[in-house]
Every structure is written in structure tokens, then in C-alpha cells.
Amino acid sequence: MSWEKQGHIYAPDGSFWWAKSYAHLPTVLLLDDVVRVYYAGLDENKYGRIGFVDLNPHNLNEIVYVHPEPTLDLGMLGTFDSCGTVPSCVIQHEDTFYLYYIGFQRAERVPYMLFTGVATSSDGVHFERYSHTPILDRTPNEPFSRSAPHIIEVDGIWRMWYWSCTHWTKQGDLVHYNNVIRHAQSTDGINWQVSPSICIEPSFPDEYAAGRPWVVMTENGFKMWYSIRSHSYGYRFGYAESNDGLTWQRLDDQAGLIPSLTGWDSEMVCYPSIANINDELILFYNGNRHGQTGFGYAIWKDN
């Protein structure tokens, strides 16, 4: 079983003031007549804002619309998202779209802090923040960063898997985060109760981060694709399975996607976003420089 690459879809051409480069963290939403993919474009100062493109559901290589303005701009000066907003997942609940996003705040002794915000919309285009403070903020057990969630609703319960920084490490002039994936649940999508155990954590000697999980629920349990970062190979995909969504078995050799020999995703593959489109499991993902070359897609094949 593996992902069969279908090619590159989109990267900004530099004509938008807010998206001079990058299409960071593609985040899929299925609508009645289009497949919408939200992304973060970076301006000339590397501040991220959320926009989207619409794709033909019968030909995902065909872009039918590119939204010209941000659908969620920077937060107010001094807030947790004043240096960037990056999409992570979008949930349509009744008549409201919930956009869960990563809020960037630049720092001095570490590069940034990341916390989770949510914005709501009635049309999936114009979003308003729920709050100027994050819905996943610092806690005594998680004092550094908590973000990049993926959320699904299961029997009336909102279940979240998210990126949690355990500590920062300094090696010479380089400072990098150390991350795990954790689980939380909610009855309203706003207030979250964190599970005590860690779902996924780095395990090989040179791994230091696991993040941006995407969970698919099947008849046989839960499947998760996520990004792994290491000192030796940069970014690659991980894969795990679980019966209950809490205890996971890593099966990274079954992730099914590796960098190409040449081209836009030849250096890395990262940041999965997955949807069932026309009875096929479709993966949207970033390639080189974690989004500088934009995003493409692949189809799951049972070989």
C-alpha cells in the first residue's frame, strides 16, 4: 500500500501582497461543488496569512479559483497570532465553519511560540476570530507551545490530536524544538480536556519532533499520518494505527510516501491533509522547504 503521486498543484506566483511565497500546510475542506484547500502564504517579511484555492473535485490538477485576499489576517500587535496565522484543520459543524489555526508569535531566545486559535465563518470565506487568546494556551504540563491540531467528531465528541513542544534544545548556534503528539477532547470545540498519555513521540536517536497529525477513522480503528523531523533526513512522513485513538503503534515504513528523485518534493515531504474524494483517499502535502514550493497531492493505492 502506498501513495501514488499525482503532481504539483499550487504555489503563489508572487502577485499577492500577502502571499509572495509559500503555500504552507495545505488544509482540505470538501464543499458541494469544489475541493477547497486553505494554506498560509508569506509576505515579504515572512508573516503568514491564510488564504485558499478551490479545485475541481473531478480533476484536482485544475484550479478553478484563487482567493485574492487573506481569509484570516494577522492578529493584533502583541497577541499570540500577531506574527502569523497558518491553517491546521477546518470543521463544518451544522451551519458554521470552524477554522483551527496555528498562531505564530516571534520570540528572542527561541524562534517562535505556537498556540492554537479558532475562527468561525458562515460561508467558509470570511472568518472571524473566536478570541484574541488561544484555545490551547500554556499549561503547567505544557509550558512551551501547543498547536497544529487535527479534529474529528466521533459520537458527539470532538477529538483532537495536536503538536506539543516538550522543550527546546540548543546545539551550537542552532535552537530547535522537541515535539510530541497528544490527544484532547471537547463537547463544544472550544474547551478541551487533555488526555494524560502521549500518542506519538520521537523514538529513533536523531529524531526530535513529531507533528501536524492527520487522523482518519475507519471500521478497523484510527490511522494517523504525521510529519517527523530528524537531524539526518529533515522532514518525512510517519504513520501509526490505534484502536481507541489514545494508544498508537508506529508503523512508519507503511507511511507510503517518500521524496521524489527530482523536482518540487525531492528534498522533503511533510504536513499531510487527507480527504475521501470520489471514493478515493487523497493526500495533500508540502514538499521542499516545508511549503516554499507549494503543495501537491497523491492517491492511496492498494498495490
Coordinates of C-alpha atoms in Angstrom, one line a residue:
M1 CA 0.0 0.0 0.0
S2 CA 1.3 3.4 -0.9
W3 CA 0.5 6.9 -2.1
E4 CA 0.7 7.4 -5.8
K5 CA 1.9 10.9 -6.6
Q6 CA -0.2 12.9 -8.9
G7 CA 1.9 16.0 -9.2
H8 CA 2.2 19.6 -8.0
I9 CA -0.9 21.7 -7.7
Y10 CA -0.2 25.2 -6.5
A11 CA 2.3 27.8 -5.3
P12 CA 1.8 31.6 -5.1
D13 CA 3.2 33.4 -8.2
G14 CA 4.2 36.4 -6.1
S15 CA 1.4 38.8 -7.3
F16 CA -0.5 38.9 -4.0
W17 CA 0.9 41.3 -1.3
W18 CA 0.2 38.9 1.4
A19 CA 1.4 35.7 -0.4
K20 CA 4.7 36.4 -2.1
S21 CA 5.9 32.9 -1.5
Y22 CA 5.0 29.6 0.2
A23 CA 1.7 27.6 0.4
H24 CA 2.3 26.3 3.8
L25 CA 0.2 23.5 5.5
P26 CA -2.4 22.6 2.9
T27 CA -5.7 22.0 4.7
V28 CA -8.6 20.4 2.8
L29 CA -12.3 21.1 3.1
L30 CA -14.9 19.4 0.9
L31 CA -17.7 21.6 -0.3
D32 CA -20.7 20.8 -2.6
D33 CA -19.0 21.7 -5.9
V34 CA -15.3 22.3 -5.1
V35 CA -12.5 21.0 -3.0
R36 CA -11.1 23.9 -1.0
V37 CA -7.5 23.9 0.1
Y38 CA -6.5 26.5 2.7
Y39 CA -2.9 27.4 3.0
A40 CA -0.6 30.1 4.6
G41 CA 1.2 32.4 2.2
L42 CA 4.1 34.5 3.4
D43 CA 4.6 38.2 2.7
E44 CA 7.9 39.9 2.1
N45 CA 8.6 39.9 5.9
K46 CA 7.7 36.2 6.2
Y47 CA 4.5 36.9 8.1
G48 CA 1.9 34.2 7.3
R49 CA -1.8 34.7 6.4
I50 CA -4.4 32.2 5.5
G51 CA -5.9 32.0 2.0
F52 CA -7.3 29.3 -0.2
V53 CA -7.7 27.8 -3.6
D54 CA -10.7 25.9 -5.0
L55 CA -10.1 22.7 -7.1
N56 CA -12.3 20.8 -9.5
P57 CA -13.3 17.7 -7.5
H58 CA -13.2 15.6 -10.7
N59 CA -9.7 16.9 -11.7
L60 CA -7.7 18.0 -8.7
N61 CA -5.0 19.4 -11.0
E62 CA -7.5 22.1 -12.2
I63 CA -7.6 25.2 -10.1
V64 CA -11.0 26.9 -10.5
Y65 CA -10.5 29.8 -8.2
V66 CA -7.7 31.5 -6.2
H67 CA -8.9 33.8 -3.4
P68 CA -7.1 37.1 -3.8
E69 CA -7.1 38.3 -0.2
P70 CA -6.4 36.6 3.2
T71 CA -9.3 34.8 4.7
L72 CA -7.7 35.3 8.1
D73 CA -5.2 38.1 8.7
L74 CA -2.6 38.7 11.4
G75 CA -3.8 39.1 15.0
M76 CA -3.4 42.4 16.9
L77 CA 0.0 43.5 18.0
G78 CA 1.2 41.6 21.0
T79 CA -1.3 38.7 20.6
F80 CA -0.4 35.1 20.1
D81 CA -1.0 35.3 16.4
S82 CA 0.4 38.7 15.6
C83 CA 3.3 37.2 13.6
G84 CA 1.4 34.7 11.6
T85 CA -1.8 32.6 11.0
V86 CA -1.4 29.1 9.5
P87 CA -4.3 26.7 8.9
S88 CA -4.4 23.3 10.5
C89 CA -8.0 21.9 10.0
V90 CA -11.4 23.1 9.2
I91 CA -14.6 21.5 10.6
Q92 CA -18.1 22.2 9.3
H93 CA -20.4 21.8 12.2
E94 CA -24.1 22.5 11.5
D95 CA -24.1 25.9 9.7
T96 CA -20.7 27.0 10.9
F97 CA -17.2 26.5 9.7
Y98 CA -14.5 26.2 12.4
L99 CA -11.0 27.1 11.2
Y100 CA -8.4 25.9 13.7
Y101 CA -5.1 27.6 13.1
I102 CA -1.6 28.0 14.3
G103 CA -0.8 31.4 15.8
F104 CA 2.8 32.5 15.5
Q105 CA 4.5 34.8 17.9
R106 CA 8.2 35.5 17.3
A107 CA 10.5 35.4 20.2
E108 CA 14.0 36.3 21.2
R109 CA 15.9 33.3 22.6
V110 CA 13.8 30.8 20.6
P111 CA 12.5 31.5 17.1
Y112 CA 8.8 31.5 18.0
M113 CA 6.0 30.3 20.1
L114 CA 2.9 28.5 18.6
F115 CA -0.6 28.2 20.1
T116 CA -3.9 27.3 18.7
G117 CA -6.7 29.7 17.7
V118 CA -10.1 29.2 16.2
A119 CA -12.0 31.4 13.8
T120 CA -15.6 30.9 12.6
S121 CA -17.5 31.6 9.4
S122 CA -20.9 31.1 7.8
D123 CA -19.5 30.8 4.3
G124 CA -16.0 29.3 4.6
V125 CA -14.5 32.5 3.2
H126 CA -14.9 35.3 5.7
F127 CA -13.6 34.2 9.2
E128 CA -13.8 36.0 12.5
R129 CA -11.7 35.1 15.5
Y130 CA -13.4 33.4 18.4
S131 CA -11.0 35.1 20.7
H132 CA -7.8 37.1 20.7
T133 CA -6.4 34.5 23.1
P134 CA -5.7 30.8 22.1
I135 CA -8.0 27.9 22.9
L136 CA -4.8 25.8 23.5
D137 CA -2.6 28.0 25.7
R138 CA 0.2 27.3 28.1
T139 CA -0.4 25.0 31.0
P140 CA 1.9 23.8 33.8
N141 CA 2.4 20.5 31.9
E142 CA 2.8 22.1 28.5
P143 CA 4.5 25.5 29.0
F144 CA 6.1 26.0 25.6
S145 CA 3.9 25.5 22.5
R146 CA 0.6 23.6 21.7
S147 CA -0.7 23.7 18.2
A148 CA -1.2 22.2 14.7
P149 CA -4.4 20.3 15.7
H150 CA -6.5 17.9 13.6
I151 CA -10.0 17.4 14.9
I152 CA -12.8 14.9 14.1
E153 CA -16.2 14.5 15.6
V154 CA -16.9 11.0 17.0
D155 CA -20.4 10.3 18.5
G156 CA -20.9 13.9 19.5
I157 CA -17.4 14.3 21.0
W158 CA -14.8 16.5 19.3
R159 CA -11.4 14.6 19.4
M160 CA -8.2 16.5 18.7
W161 CA -4.6 15.3 18.1
Y162 CA -2.1 18.1 18.3
W163 CA 1.6 19.1 18.4
S164 CA 3.1 19.7 21.8
C165 CA 6.6 21.1 22.5
T166 CA 8.2 19.3 25.4
H167 CA 11.4 21.5 25.4
W168 CA 13.8 23.5 23.3
T169 CA 17.4 22.3 22.6
K170 CA 20.4 24.4 21.8
Q171 CA 23.2 22.9 19.7
G172 CA 25.9 25.4 18.9
D173 CA 24.2 28.4 17.3
L174 CA 21.1 26.3 16.4
V175 CA 18.0 26.1 18.6
H176 CA 15.2 23.6 17.8
Y177 CA 12.0 22.4 19.4
N178 CA 11.4 18.9 20.6
N179 CA 7.8 17.8 20.0
V180 CA 5.3 15.0 20.7
I181 CA 1.7 14.4 19.5
R182 CA -1.0 14.5 22.2
H183 CA -4.8 14.0 22.4
A184 CA -7.6 16.1 23.8
Q185 CA -11.4 16.0 23.6
S186 CA -14.3 18.5 23.9
T187 CA -18.0 18.7 23.8
D188 CA -18.1 22.2 22.1
G189 CA -14.9 22.5 20.1
I190 CA -13.7 25.3 22.3
N191 CA -12.9 23.9 25.7
W192 CA -10.5 20.9 25.7
Q193 CA -9.6 18.2 28.2
V194 CA -6.2 16.8 27.5
S195 CA -5.6 13.0 27.8
P196 CA -2.7 12.1 30.2
S197 CA -0.8 9.9 27.8
I198 CA 1.4 10.9 24.8
C199 CA 0.2 9.4 21.5
I200 CA 3.4 9.7 19.4
E201 CA 6.9 10.7 20.4
P202 CA 10.3 10.7 18.7
S203 CA 11.9 7.3 19.0
F204 CA 14.9 7.0 16.8
P205 CA 18.2 8.5 18.0
D206 CA 18.2 11.6 15.8
E207 CA 14.5 12.3 15.7
Y208 CA 13.4 15.3 17.7
A209 CA 9.9 16.2 16.5
A210 CA 6.6 14.6 15.5
G211 CA 3.8 17.0 14.4
R212 CA 0.9 18.1 12.2
P213 CA -1.1 14.8 12.7
W214 CA -4.0 13.9 10.4
V215 CA -6.3 11.2 11.6
V216 CA -8.6 9.0 9.5
M217 CA -11.2 6.9 11.3
T218 CA -12.0 3.6 9.7
E219 CA -14.1 0.5 10.6
N220 CA -10.9 -1.1 12.0
G221 CA -9.9 1.9 14.1
F222 CA -7.8 5.0 13.6
K223 CA -5.0 5.7 11.2
M224 CA -2.6 8.7 11.6
W225 CA -0.2 10.3 9.2
Y226 CA 2.1 12.9 10.6
S227 CA 5.4 14.7 10.0
I228 CA 8.7 13.6 11.6
R229 CA 11.7 15.8 11.8
S230 CA 15.3 14.5 12.4
H231 CA 18.8 15.7 12.2
S232 CA 19.8 13.3 9.4
Y233 CA 16.9 13.4 6.9
G234 CA 14.9 16.6 7.6
Y235 CA 11.2 16.0 7.2
R236 CA 9.5 12.8 6.3
F237 CA 6.1 11.1 6.9
G238 CA 5.3 8.9 9.8
Y239 CA 2.3 6.5 10.1
A240 CA 0.6 4.9 13.1
E241 CA -2.5 2.9 13.9
S242 CA -4.8 2.8 17.0
N243 CA -7.9 1.0 18.2
D244 CA -9.0 3.8 20.5
G245 CA -7.2 7.0 19.3
L246 CA -5.1 7.1 22.5
T247 CA -2.6 4.3 22.3
W248 CA -0.8 4.2 19.0
Q249 CA 1.6 1.8 17.2
R250 CA 4.1 3.4 15.0
L251 CA 4.4 1.8 11.6
D252 CA 6.4 4.4 9.8
D253 CA 7.5 2.0 7.0
Q254 CA 3.9 2.0 5.9
A255 CA 3.6 5.8 5.5
G256 CA 3.7 5.3 1.8
L257 CA 5.3 8.5 0.6
I258 CA 9.0 9.5 0.2
P259 CA 10.7 12.4 -1.6
S260 CA 11.0 12.3 -5.3
L261 CA 14.3 12.0 -7.1
T262 CA 14.0 15.5 -8.6
G263 CA 11.6 18.3 -8.5
W264 CA 9.4 20.3 -6.1
D265 CA 9.3 17.5 -3.4
S266 CA 12.7 16.0 -3.9
E267 CA 14.1 17.2 -0.5
M268 CA 11.2 16.5 1.8
V269 CA 7.6 15.6 2.1
C270 CA 5.6 16.9 5.1
Y271 CA 2.3 18.2 6.5
P272 CA -0.4 15.7 5.4
S273 CA -4.0 16.7 4.9
I274 CA -6.3 13.8 3.8
A275 CA -9.9 13.5 2.5
N276 CA -12.1 11.0 0.7
I277 CA -12.9 12.5 -2.7
N278 CA -15.0 10.5 -5.1
D279 CA -14.3 7.3 -3.2
E280 CA -10.6 7.8 -3.3
L281 CA -8.3 8.7 -0.4
I282 CA -6.5 11.8 -1.4
L283 CA -3.4 13.2 0.4
F284 CA -2.4 16.9 0.0
Y285 CA 1.1 17.7 1.2
N286 CA 4.0 20.1 1.1
G287 CA 7.4 19.5 -0.5
N288 CA 10.7 21.3 -0.3
R289 CA 11.3 23.9 2.3
H290 CA 8.1 22.8 4.1
G291 CA 5.9 24.7 1.6
Q292 CA 8.2 27.1 -0.3
T293 CA 7.5 25.1 -3.5
G294 CA 3.7 24.9 -2.7
F295 CA 1.7 21.7 -2.4
G296 CA 0.7 18.7 -4.5
Y297 CA -1.3 15.6 -4.0
A298 CA -1.3 11.8 -4.1
I299 CA -3.9 9.0 -4.2
W300 CA -3.8 6.0 -1.9
K301 CA -3.4 2.7 -3.8
D302 CA -3.7 -0.8 -2.5
N303 CA -0.9 -2.4 -4.6

